[in-house]
Amino acid sequence: MAKQPQPISPLKNFFAGGFGGVCLVFVGHPLDTIKVRLQTQPKPQPGQPLLYSGTFDCFRKTLVGEGIRGLYRGMAAPIVGVTPMFAVCFFGFGLGKRLQQTKPDDVLTYPQLFAAGMLSGVFTTVIMAPGERIKCLLQIQAATGENKYSGSLDCAKQLYREAGIRGVYKGTVLTLMRDVPASGMYFMTYEWLKNILTPEGKSVSDLSAPRILFAGGLAGIFNWAVAIPPDVLKSRFQTAPAGKYPNGFRDVLRELIREEGVASLYKGFTAVMIRAFPANAACFLGFEVAMKFLNWVAPGL
């Protein structure tokens, strides 16, 4: 295993992680919109077809009906949240690594990297859960023909007015169930691939942009392979009317399996996987480029 770089400073982590997150959102949000609409589309009446027959049908109908803006609907919430979220995410990963080191130069095993990644998932949920709730509601309202919310801020205000802070944070447990194991897989896979792709005698910090893109993209694939079943449950739960699922995710899970089978837990799979590689490749490349820039302009920061 190649020697791992030392944890970065929280301030550098904030800016580099935030820039990586912005890159991820711009590249990946259109297919995230498609994913959420596929996951939450209503069950058709007997004899009626599904609203969307698949990923490409949903993409076509969204583009024709709403234009390019439809694909970026609800993006304000994740954009506003990405800088602190990814700062906390990468800081949490660095902290998780440091807590497991007995000496500053200890090289961690892959299970230890997985544990450090899981800690980052816990850290990000506080920011991620309300952003996901608002994003999902805005993404589906155009498809259902409703115009209840005029934007992200209006959505947050209405949710708070209707149910207080619990309304804004609806789906937090499911966000944790998704992000804790998925973040562990995400960072462990990225570190593993960087080590594999590092030439003998070279440092992981010297990896070329194509290799960083490849490692980041595959890390995104592995992340979503773990995350998609709880993500389906989360999307369904967060967009359901108040009181529909009194027992939380257990009710959502029972309903989905009873009515649509186990395969329903992988709704939006194609959209997720098409999105995962370029979005996460952009995220990690943005992070690495920003980190190199910060180390150049402010080495002692």
mmCIF file of C-alpha atoms in Angstrom:
data_model
loop_
_atom_site.group_PDB
_atom_site.id
_atom_site.type_symbol
_atom_site.label_atom_id
_atom_site.label_comp_id
_atom_site.label_asym_id
_atom_site.label_seq_id
_atom_site.Cartn_x
_atom_site.Cartn_y
_atom_site.Cartn_z
ATOM 1 C CA MET A 1 0.000 0.000 0.000
ATOM 2 C CA ALA A 2 1.386 3.412 -0.932
ATOM 3 C CA LYS A 3 2.063 5.794 1.911
ATOM 4 C CA GLN A 4 -1.014 7.867 2.689
ATOM 5 C CA PRO A 5 -0.834 11.681 2.845
ATOM 6 C CA GLN A 6 -1.270 13.270 6.259
ATOM 7 C CA PRO A 7 -4.687 14.718 7.169
ATOM 8 C CA ILE A 8 -5.146 18.187 5.767
ATOM 9 C CA SER A 9 -6.068 21.278 7.746
ATOM 10 C CA PRO A 10 -9.780 21.900 8.384
ATOM 11 C CA LEU A 11 -9.647 25.220 6.543
ATOM 12 C CA LYS A 12 -8.044 23.751 3.425
ATOM 13 C CA ASN A 13 -10.475 20.853 3.689
ATOM 14 C CA PHE A 14 -13.377 23.302 3.744
ATOM 15 C CA PHE A 15 -12.408 25.042 0.508
ATOM 16 C CA ALA A 16 -11.157 21.986 -1.392
ATOM 17 C CA GLY A 17 -14.062 19.797 -0.311
ATOM 18 C CA GLY A 18 -16.551 22.539 -1.104
ATOM 19 C CA PHE A 19 -15.129 23.018 -4.589
ATOM 20 C CA GLY A 20 -15.243 19.263 -5.196
ATOM 21 C CA GLY A 21 -18.862 19.184 -4.068
ATOM 22 C CA VAL A 22 -19.834 22.009 -6.411
ATOM 23 C CA CYS A 23 -18.227 20.083 -9.296
ATOM 24 C CA LEU A 24 -20.211 16.991 -8.326
ATOM 25 C CA VAL A 25 -23.545 18.818 -8.223
ATOM 26 C CA PHE A 26 -23.134 20.539 -11.580
ATOM 27 C CA VAL A 27 -22.154 17.317 -13.320
ATOM 28 C CA GLY A 28 -24.531 14.968 -11.540
ATOM 29 C CA HIS A 29 -27.730 16.868 -10.705
ATOM 30 C CA PRO A 30 -29.640 16.209 -13.971
ATOM 31 C CA LEU A 31 -29.446 12.454 -13.472
ATOM 32 C CA ASP A 32 -30.203 12.865 -9.772
ATOM 33 C CA THR A 33 -33.473 14.511 -10.822
ATOM 34 C CA ILE A 34 -34.227 11.544 -13.086
ATOM 35 C CA LYS A 35 -33.370 9.110 -10.279
ATOM 36 C CA VAL A 36 -35.731 10.755 -7.775
ATOM 37 C CA ARG A 37 -38.602 10.949 -10.275
ATOM 38 C CA LEU A 38 -38.218 7.264 -11.124
ATOM 39 C CA GLN A 39 -38.056 6.317 -7.436
ATOM 40 C CA THR A 40 -41.147 8.304 -6.477
ATOM 41 C CA GLN A 41 -43.399 7.937 -9.512
ATOM 42 C CA PRO A 42 -46.936 6.920 -8.484
ATOM 43 C CA LYS A 43 -48.255 3.423 -9.002
ATOM 44 C CA PRO A 44 -50.393 3.470 -12.190
ATOM 45 C CA GLN A 45 -54.088 2.701 -12.218
ATOM 46 C CA PRO A 46 -55.085 -0.747 -13.563
ATOM 47 C CA GLY A 47 -54.570 -0.830 -17.317
ATOM 48 C CA GLN A 48 -52.540 2.397 -17.324
ATOM 49 C CA PRO A 49 -48.804 2.533 -18.121
ATOM 50 C CA LEU A 50 -46.168 3.878 -15.784
ATOM 51 C CA LEU A 51 -45.529 7.605 -15.999
ATOM 52 C CA TYR A 52 -41.918 6.820 -16.963
ATOM 53 C CA SER A 53 -40.935 3.539 -18.581
ATOM 54 C CA GLY A 54 -37.281 3.978 -17.676
ATOM 55 C CA THR A 55 -34.315 6.311 -17.334
ATOM 56 C CA PHE A 56 -34.214 7.535 -20.922
ATOM 57 C CA ASP A 57 -37.986 7.956 -21.141
ATOM 58 C CA CYS A 58 -37.926 10.067 -17.967
ATOM 59 C CA PHE A 59 -35.025 12.126 -19.341
ATOM 60 C CA ARG A 60 -36.837 12.714 -22.635
ATOM 61 C CA LYS A 61 -40.148 13.681 -21.030
ATOM 62 C CA THR A 62 -38.447 16.018 -18.565
ATOM 63 C CA LEU A 63 -36.415 17.713 -21.289
ATOM 64 C CA VAL A 64 -39.398 18.066 -23.646
ATOM 65 C CA GLY A 65 -41.830 19.212 -20.974
ATOM 66 C CA GLU A 66 -39.612 21.461 -18.886
ATOM 67 C CA GLY A 67 -36.456 22.117 -20.867
ATOM 68 C CA ILE A 68 -32.935 21.992 -19.494
ATOM 69 C CA ARG A 69 -34.071 23.866 -16.370
ATOM 70 C CA GLY A 70 -36.246 20.890 -15.461
ATOM 71 C CA LEU A 71 -33.164 18.709 -15.164
ATOM 72 C CA TYR A 72 -31.607 21.179 -12.726
ATOM 73 C CA ARG A 73 -34.753 21.673 -10.635
ATOM 74 C CA GLY A 74 -34.055 21.698 -6.908
ATOM 75 C CA MET A 75 -30.328 22.289 -7.396
ATOM 76 C CA ALA A 76 -30.202 25.366 -5.143
ATOM 77 C CA ALA A 77 -30.496 23.294 -1.969
ATOM 78 C CA PRO A 78 -27.558 20.977 -2.697
ATOM 79 C CA ILE A 79 -25.453 23.846 -4.079
ATOM 80 C CA VAL A 80 -25.973 25.843 -0.880
ATOM 81 C CA GLY A 81 -25.149 22.774 1.194
ATOM 82 C CA VAL A 82 -22.186 21.354 -0.709
ATOM 83 C CA THR A 83 -19.446 23.606 0.645
ATOM 84 C CA PRO A 84 -20.035 22.920 4.356
ATOM 85 C CA MET A 85 -21.187 19.357 3.655
ATOM 86 C CA PHE A 86 -18.112 18.294 1.711
ATOM 87 C CA ALA A 87 -15.863 20.241 4.078
ATOM 88 C CA VAL A 88 -17.349 18.257 6.956
ATOM 89 C CA CYS A 89 -17.253 15.063 4.875
ATOM 90 C CA PHE A 90 -13.549 15.257 4.074
ATOM 91 C CA PHE A 91 -12.727 16.589 7.522
ATOM 92 C CA GLY A 92 -14.647 13.663 9.060
ATOM 93 C CA PHE A 93 -12.648 11.213 6.953
ATOM 94 C CA GLY A 94 -9.368 12.837 8.011
ATOM 95 C CA LEU A 95 -10.445 12.853 11.646
ATOM 96 C CA GLY A 96 -11.473 9.206 11.407
ATOM 97 C CA LYS A 97 -8.026 8.326 10.087
ATOM 98 C CA ARG A 98 -6.240 10.357 12.754
ATOM 99 C CA LEU A 99 -8.226 8.770 15.581
ATOM 100 C CA GLN A 100 -7.020 5.346 14.468
ATOM 101 C CA GLN A 101 -3.357 6.319 14.202
ATOM 102 C CA THR A 102 -1.051 5.665 17.154
ATOM 103 C CA LYS A 103 1.736 7.581 15.386
ATOM 104 C CA PRO A 104 1.411 10.335 12.745
ATOM 105 C CA ASP A 105 3.121 8.194 10.091
ATOM 106 C CA ASP A 106 0.961 5.078 10.614
ATOM 107 C CA VAL A 107 -0.433 3.657 7.377
ATOM 108 C CA LEU A 108 -4.017 2.521 7.877
ATOM 109 C CA THR A 109 -5.481 -0.762 6.685
ATOM 110 C CA TYR A 110 -8.461 -0.786 4.347
ATOM 111 C CA PRO A 111 -10.932 -1.758 7.125
ATOM 112 C CA GLN A 112 -9.641 1.255 9.076
ATOM 113 C CA LEU A 113 -10.154 3.478 6.027
ATOM 114 C CA PHE A 114 -13.700 2.088 5.753
ATOM 115 C CA ALA A 115 -14.343 2.993 9.415
ATOM 116 C CA ALA A 116 -12.981 6.503 8.846
ATOM 117 C CA GLY A 117 -15.283 6.887 5.855
ATOM 118 C CA MET A 118 -18.282 5.826 7.919
ATOM 119 C CA LEU A 119 -17.509 8.583 10.418
ATOM 120 C CA SER A 120 -17.665 11.118 7.600
ATOM 121 C CA GLY A 121 -21.164 9.842 6.766
ATOM 122 C CA VAL A 122 -22.300 10.536 10.319
ATOM 123 C CA PHE A 123 -20.876 14.064 10.155
ATOM 124 C CA THR A 124 -22.564 14.973 6.878
ATOM 125 C CA THR A 125 -26.070 13.780 7.760
ATOM 126 C CA VAL A 126 -26.850 16.931 9.778
ATOM 127 C CA ILE A 127 -26.424 18.995 6.604
ATOM 128 C CA MET A 128 -27.474 16.364 4.067
ATOM 129 C CA ALA A 129 -30.866 15.349 5.491
ATOM 130 C CA PRO A 130 -32.737 18.685 5.138
ATOM 131 C CA GLY A 131 -31.096 19.395 1.781
ATOM 132 C CA GLU A 132 -32.193 15.998 0.482
ATOM 133 C CA ARG A 133 -35.731 16.522 1.780
ATOM 134 C CA ILE A 134 -36.078 19.886 0.010
ATOM 135 C CA LYS A 135 -34.388 18.667 -3.167
ATOM 136 C CA CYS A 136 -36.643 15.623 -3.522
ATOM 137 C CA LEU A 137 -39.832 17.630 -2.972
ATOM 138 C CA LEU A 138 -38.834 20.192 -5.606
ATOM 139 C CA GLN A 139 -37.755 17.510 -8.072
ATOM 140 C CA ILE A 140 -41.092 15.698 -8.016
ATOM 141 C CA GLN A 141 -43.526 18.621 -7.855
ATOM 142 C CA ALA A 142 -43.076 19.559 -11.525
ATOM 143 C CA ALA A 143 -43.713 15.967 -12.545
ATOM 144 C CA THR A 144 -46.957 15.853 -10.562
ATOM 145 C CA GLY A 145 -48.186 19.190 -11.925
ATOM 146 C CA GLU A 146 -48.179 20.893 -8.514
ATOM 147 C CA ASN A 147 -46.592 24.228 -7.694
ATOM 148 C CA LYS A 148 -46.676 24.181 -3.932
ATOM 149 C CA TYR A 149 -43.132 25.478 -3.504
ATOM 150 C CA SER A 150 -41.627 28.414 -5.391
ATOM 151 C CA GLY A 151 -38.074 27.423 -4.514
ATOM 152 C CA SER A 152 -35.749 25.935 -1.915
ATOM 153 C CA LEU A 153 -36.206 28.664 0.690
ATOM 154 C CA ASP A 154 -39.986 28.656 0.301
ATOM 155 C CA CYS A 155 -40.001 24.869 0.648
ATOM 156 C CA ALA A 156 -37.941 25.041 3.853
ATOM 157 C CA LYS A 157 -40.231 27.736 5.294
ATOM 158 C CA GLN A 158 -43.391 25.758 4.532
ATOM 159 C CA LEU A 159 -41.958 22.530 5.952
ATOM 160 C CA TYR A 160 -40.966 24.320 9.160
ATOM 161 C CA ARG A 161 -44.340 26.048 9.408
ATOM 162 C CA GLU A 162 -46.210 22.751 8.970
ATOM 163 C CA ALA A 163 -44.184 20.455 11.222
ATOM 164 C CA GLY A 164 -41.328 22.368 12.815
ATOM 165 C CA ILE A 165 -37.743 21.209 12.645
ATOM 166 C CA ARG A 166 -38.905 17.576 12.445
ATOM 167 C CA GLY A 167 -40.572 18.348 9.141
ATOM 168 C CA VAL A 168 -37.344 19.731 7.718
ATOM 169 C CA TYR A 169 -35.315 16.773 8.991
ATOM 170 C CA LYS A 170 -37.784 14.066 7.957
ATOM 171 C CA GLY A 171 -35.806 11.070 6.692
ATOM 172 C CA THR A 172 -32.698 11.636 8.822
ATOM 173 C CA VAL A 173 -32.490 7.998 9.980
ATOM 174 C CA LEU A 174 -32.715 6.779 6.400
ATOM 175 C CA THR A 175 -30.072 9.305 5.353
ATOM 176 C CA LEU A 176 -27.800 7.829 8.030
ATOM 177 C CA MET A 177 -28.600 4.297 6.872
ATOM 178 C CA ARG A 178 -27.608 5.307 3.364
ATOM 179 C CA ASP A 179 -24.582 7.499 3.989
ATOM 180 C CA VAL A 180 -22.705 5.747 6.801
ATOM 181 C CA PRO A 181 -21.924 2.456 5.004
ATOM 182 C CA ALA A 182 -21.833 4.104 1.573
ATOM 183 C CA SER A 183 -19.290 6.714 2.729
ATOM 184 C CA GLY A 184 -17.132 3.970 4.155
ATOM 185 C CA MET A 185 -17.158 2.208 0.810
ATOM 186 C CA TYR A 186 -16.631 5.505 -1.024
ATOM 187 C CA PHE A 187 -13.436 6.586 0.689
ATOM 188 C CA MET A 188 -11.969 3.103 1.104
ATOM 189 C CA THR A 189 -12.428 2.389 -2.602
ATOM 190 C CA TYR A 190 -10.942 5.736 -3.611
ATOM 191 C CA GLU A 191 -7.852 5.200 -1.432
ATOM 192 C CA TRP A 192 -7.510 1.603 -2.650
ATOM 193 C CA LEU A 193 -7.688 2.633 -6.311
ATOM 194 C CA LYS A 194 -5.253 5.499 -5.807
ATOM 195 C CA ASN A 195 -2.767 3.061 -4.278
ATOM 196 C CA ILE A 196 -3.231 0.602 -7.148
ATOM 197 C CA LEU A 197 -2.829 3.347 -9.755
ATOM 198 C CA THR A 198 0.276 4.891 -8.152
ATOM 199 C CA PRO A 199 3.441 3.826 -10.022
ATOM 200 C CA GLU A 200 6.171 2.124 -8.001
ATOM 201 C CA GLY A 201 8.292 4.657 -6.177
ATOM 202 C CA LYS A 202 5.825 7.507 -6.712
ATOM 203 C CA SER A 203 3.506 9.266 -4.266
ATOM 204 C CA VAL A 204 -0.285 9.176 -4.501
ATOM 205 C CA SER A 205 -0.179 12.983 -4.532
ATOM 206 C CA ASP A 206 1.505 12.826 -7.950
ATOM 207 C CA LEU A 207 -1.332 10.951 -9.686
ATOM 208 C CA SER A 208 -2.327 12.317 -13.080
ATOM 209 C CA ALA A 209 -5.774 13.831 -13.687
ATOM 210 C CA PRO A 210 -7.015 10.829 -15.764
ATOM 211 C CA ARG A 211 -6.084 8.434 -12.945
ATOM 212 C CA ILE A 212 -7.775 10.626 -10.342
ATOM 213 C CA LEU A 213 -10.887 10.775 -12.548
ATOM 214 C CA PHE A 214 -10.877 6.993 -12.910
ATOM 215 C CA ALA A 215 -10.401 6.365 -9.166
ATOM 216 C CA GLY A 216 -13.043 8.926 -8.202
ATOM 217 C CA GLY A 217 -15.539 7.651 -10.764
ATOM 218 C CA LEU A 218 -15.219 4.027 -9.669
ATOM 219 C CA ALA A 219 -15.439 5.075 -6.013
ATOM 220 C CA GLY A 220 -18.776 6.668 -6.891
ATOM 221 C CA ILE A 221 -19.969 3.419 -8.498
ATOM 222 C CA PHE A 222 -19.072 1.409 -5.383
ATOM 223 C CA ASN A 223 -20.652 4.045 -3.156
ATOM 224 C CA TRP A 224 -24.006 3.859 -4.927
ATOM 225 C CA ALA A 225 -23.969 0.075 -5.181
ATOM 226 C CA VAL A 226 -24.246 0.167 -1.373
ATOM 227 C CA ALA A 227 -26.443 3.269 -1.116
ATOM 228 C CA ILE A 228 -29.263 2.775 -3.611
ATOM 229 C CA PRO A 229 -31.700 0.556 -1.586
ATOM 230 C CA PRO A 230 -31.807 2.931 1.428
ATOM 231 C CA ASP A 231 -31.834 5.861 -1.018
ATOM 232 C CA VAL A 232 -35.027 4.517 -2.622
ATOM 233 C CA LEU A 233 -36.634 4.202 0.823
ATOM 234 C CA LYS A 234 -35.445 7.697 1.756
ATOM 235 C CA SER A 235 -36.804 9.328 -1.399
ATOM 236 C CA ARG A 236 -40.176 7.623 -0.972
ATOM 237 C CA PHE A 237 -40.381 8.495 2.736
ATOM 238 C CA GLN A 238 -39.266 12.126 2.354
ATOM 239 C CA THR A 239 -41.806 12.867 -0.381
ATOM 240 C CA ALA A 240 -44.765 11.047 1.233
ATOM 241 C CA PRO A 241 -47.673 12.988 2.771
ATOM 242 C CA ALA A 242 -47.496 13.501 6.515
ATOM 243 C CA GLY A 243 -48.640 10.440 8.449
ATOM 244 C CA LYS A 244 -48.510 7.986 5.536
ATOM 245 C CA TYR A 245 -45.718 5.931 7.074
ATOM 246 C CA PRO A 246 -46.172 6.106 10.869
ATOM 247 C CA ASN A 247 -43.503 3.449 11.509
ATOM 248 C CA GLY A 248 -40.934 5.102 9.277
ATOM 249 C CA PHE A 249 -38.787 3.157 6.850
ATOM 250 C CA ARG A 250 -40.251 -0.183 7.939
ATOM 251 C CA ASP A 251 -43.627 0.819 6.511
ATOM 252 C CA VAL A 252 -41.991 2.066 3.299
ATOM 253 C CA LEU A 253 -40.041 -1.174 2.931
ATOM 254 C CA ARG A 254 -43.100 -3.373 3.523
ATOM 255 C CA GLU A 255 -45.206 -1.397 1.046
ATOM 256 C CA LEU A 256 -42.578 -1.441 -1.694
ATOM 257 C CA ILE A 257 -41.855 -5.164 -1.412
ATOM 258 C CA ARG A 258 -45.541 -6.070 -1.118
ATOM 259 C CA GLU A 259 -46.662 -4.007 -4.112
ATOM 260 C CA GLU A 260 -43.632 -3.939 -6.385
ATOM 261 C CA GLY A 261 -41.224 -6.643 -5.230
ATOM 262 C CA VAL A 262 -37.589 -6.566 -4.159
ATOM 263 C CA ALA A 263 -36.560 -5.067 -7.508
ATOM 264 C CA SER A 264 -38.281 -1.818 -6.455
ATOM 265 C CA LEU A 265 -35.383 -1.200 -4.062
ATOM 266 C CA TYR A 266 -33.232 -0.625 -7.136
ATOM 267 C CA LYS A 267 -35.471 1.919 -8.859
ATOM 268 C CA GLY A 268 -33.419 4.502 -10.674
ATOM 269 C CA PHE A 269 -30.427 2.122 -10.788
ATOM 270 C CA THR A 270 -29.513 3.021 -14.379
ATOM 271 C CA ALA A 271 -29.733 6.756 -13.732
ATOM 272 C CA VAL A 272 -27.681 6.397 -10.549
ATOM 273 C CA MET A 273 -24.923 4.417 -12.223
ATOM 274 C CA ILE A 274 -24.768 6.674 -15.283
ATOM 275 C CA ARG A 275 -24.472 9.650 -12.925
ATOM 276 C CA ALA A 276 -22.118 8.108 -10.380
ATOM 277 C CA PHE A 277 -18.969 7.883 -12.473
ATOM 278 C CA PRO A 278 -18.760 11.390 -13.996
ATOM 279 C CA ALA A 279 -20.148 13.181 -10.930
ATOM 280 C CA ASN A 280 -17.746 11.593 -8.461
ATOM 281 C CA ALA A 281 -14.838 11.753 -10.877
ATOM 282 C CA ALA A 282 -15.490 15.507 -11.065
ATOM 283 C CA CYS A 283 -15.768 15.715 -7.267
ATOM 284 C CA PHE A 284 -12.433 14.077 -6.508
ATOM 285 C CA LEU A 285 -10.624 15.848 -9.336
ATOM 286 C CA GLY A 286 -12.002 19.173 -8.102
ATOM 287 C CA PHE A 287 -10.906 18.323 -4.567
ATOM 288 C CA GLU A 288 -7.393 17.295 -5.572
ATOM 289 C CA VAL A 289 -6.909 20.326 -7.841
ATOM 290 C CA ALA A 290 -8.173 22.708 -5.162
ATOM 291 C CA MET A 291 -5.941 21.081 -2.558
ATOM 292 C CA LYS A 292 -2.849 21.437 -4.732
ATOM 293 C CA PHE A 293 -3.727 25.081 -5.370
ATOM 294 C CA LEU A 294 -4.173 25.763 -1.641
ATOM 295 C CA ASN A 295 -0.922 24.013 -0.813
ATOM 296 C CA TRP A 296 0.804 26.204 -3.401
ATOM 297 C CA VAL A 297 -0.664 29.570 -2.382
ATOM 298 C CA ALA A 298 -0.840 28.930 1.366
ATOM 299 C CA PRO A 299 1.480 26.085 2.371
ATOM 300 C CA GLY A 300 1.336 27.003 6.054
ATOM 301 C CA LEU A 301 -2.449 27.422 6.257
#
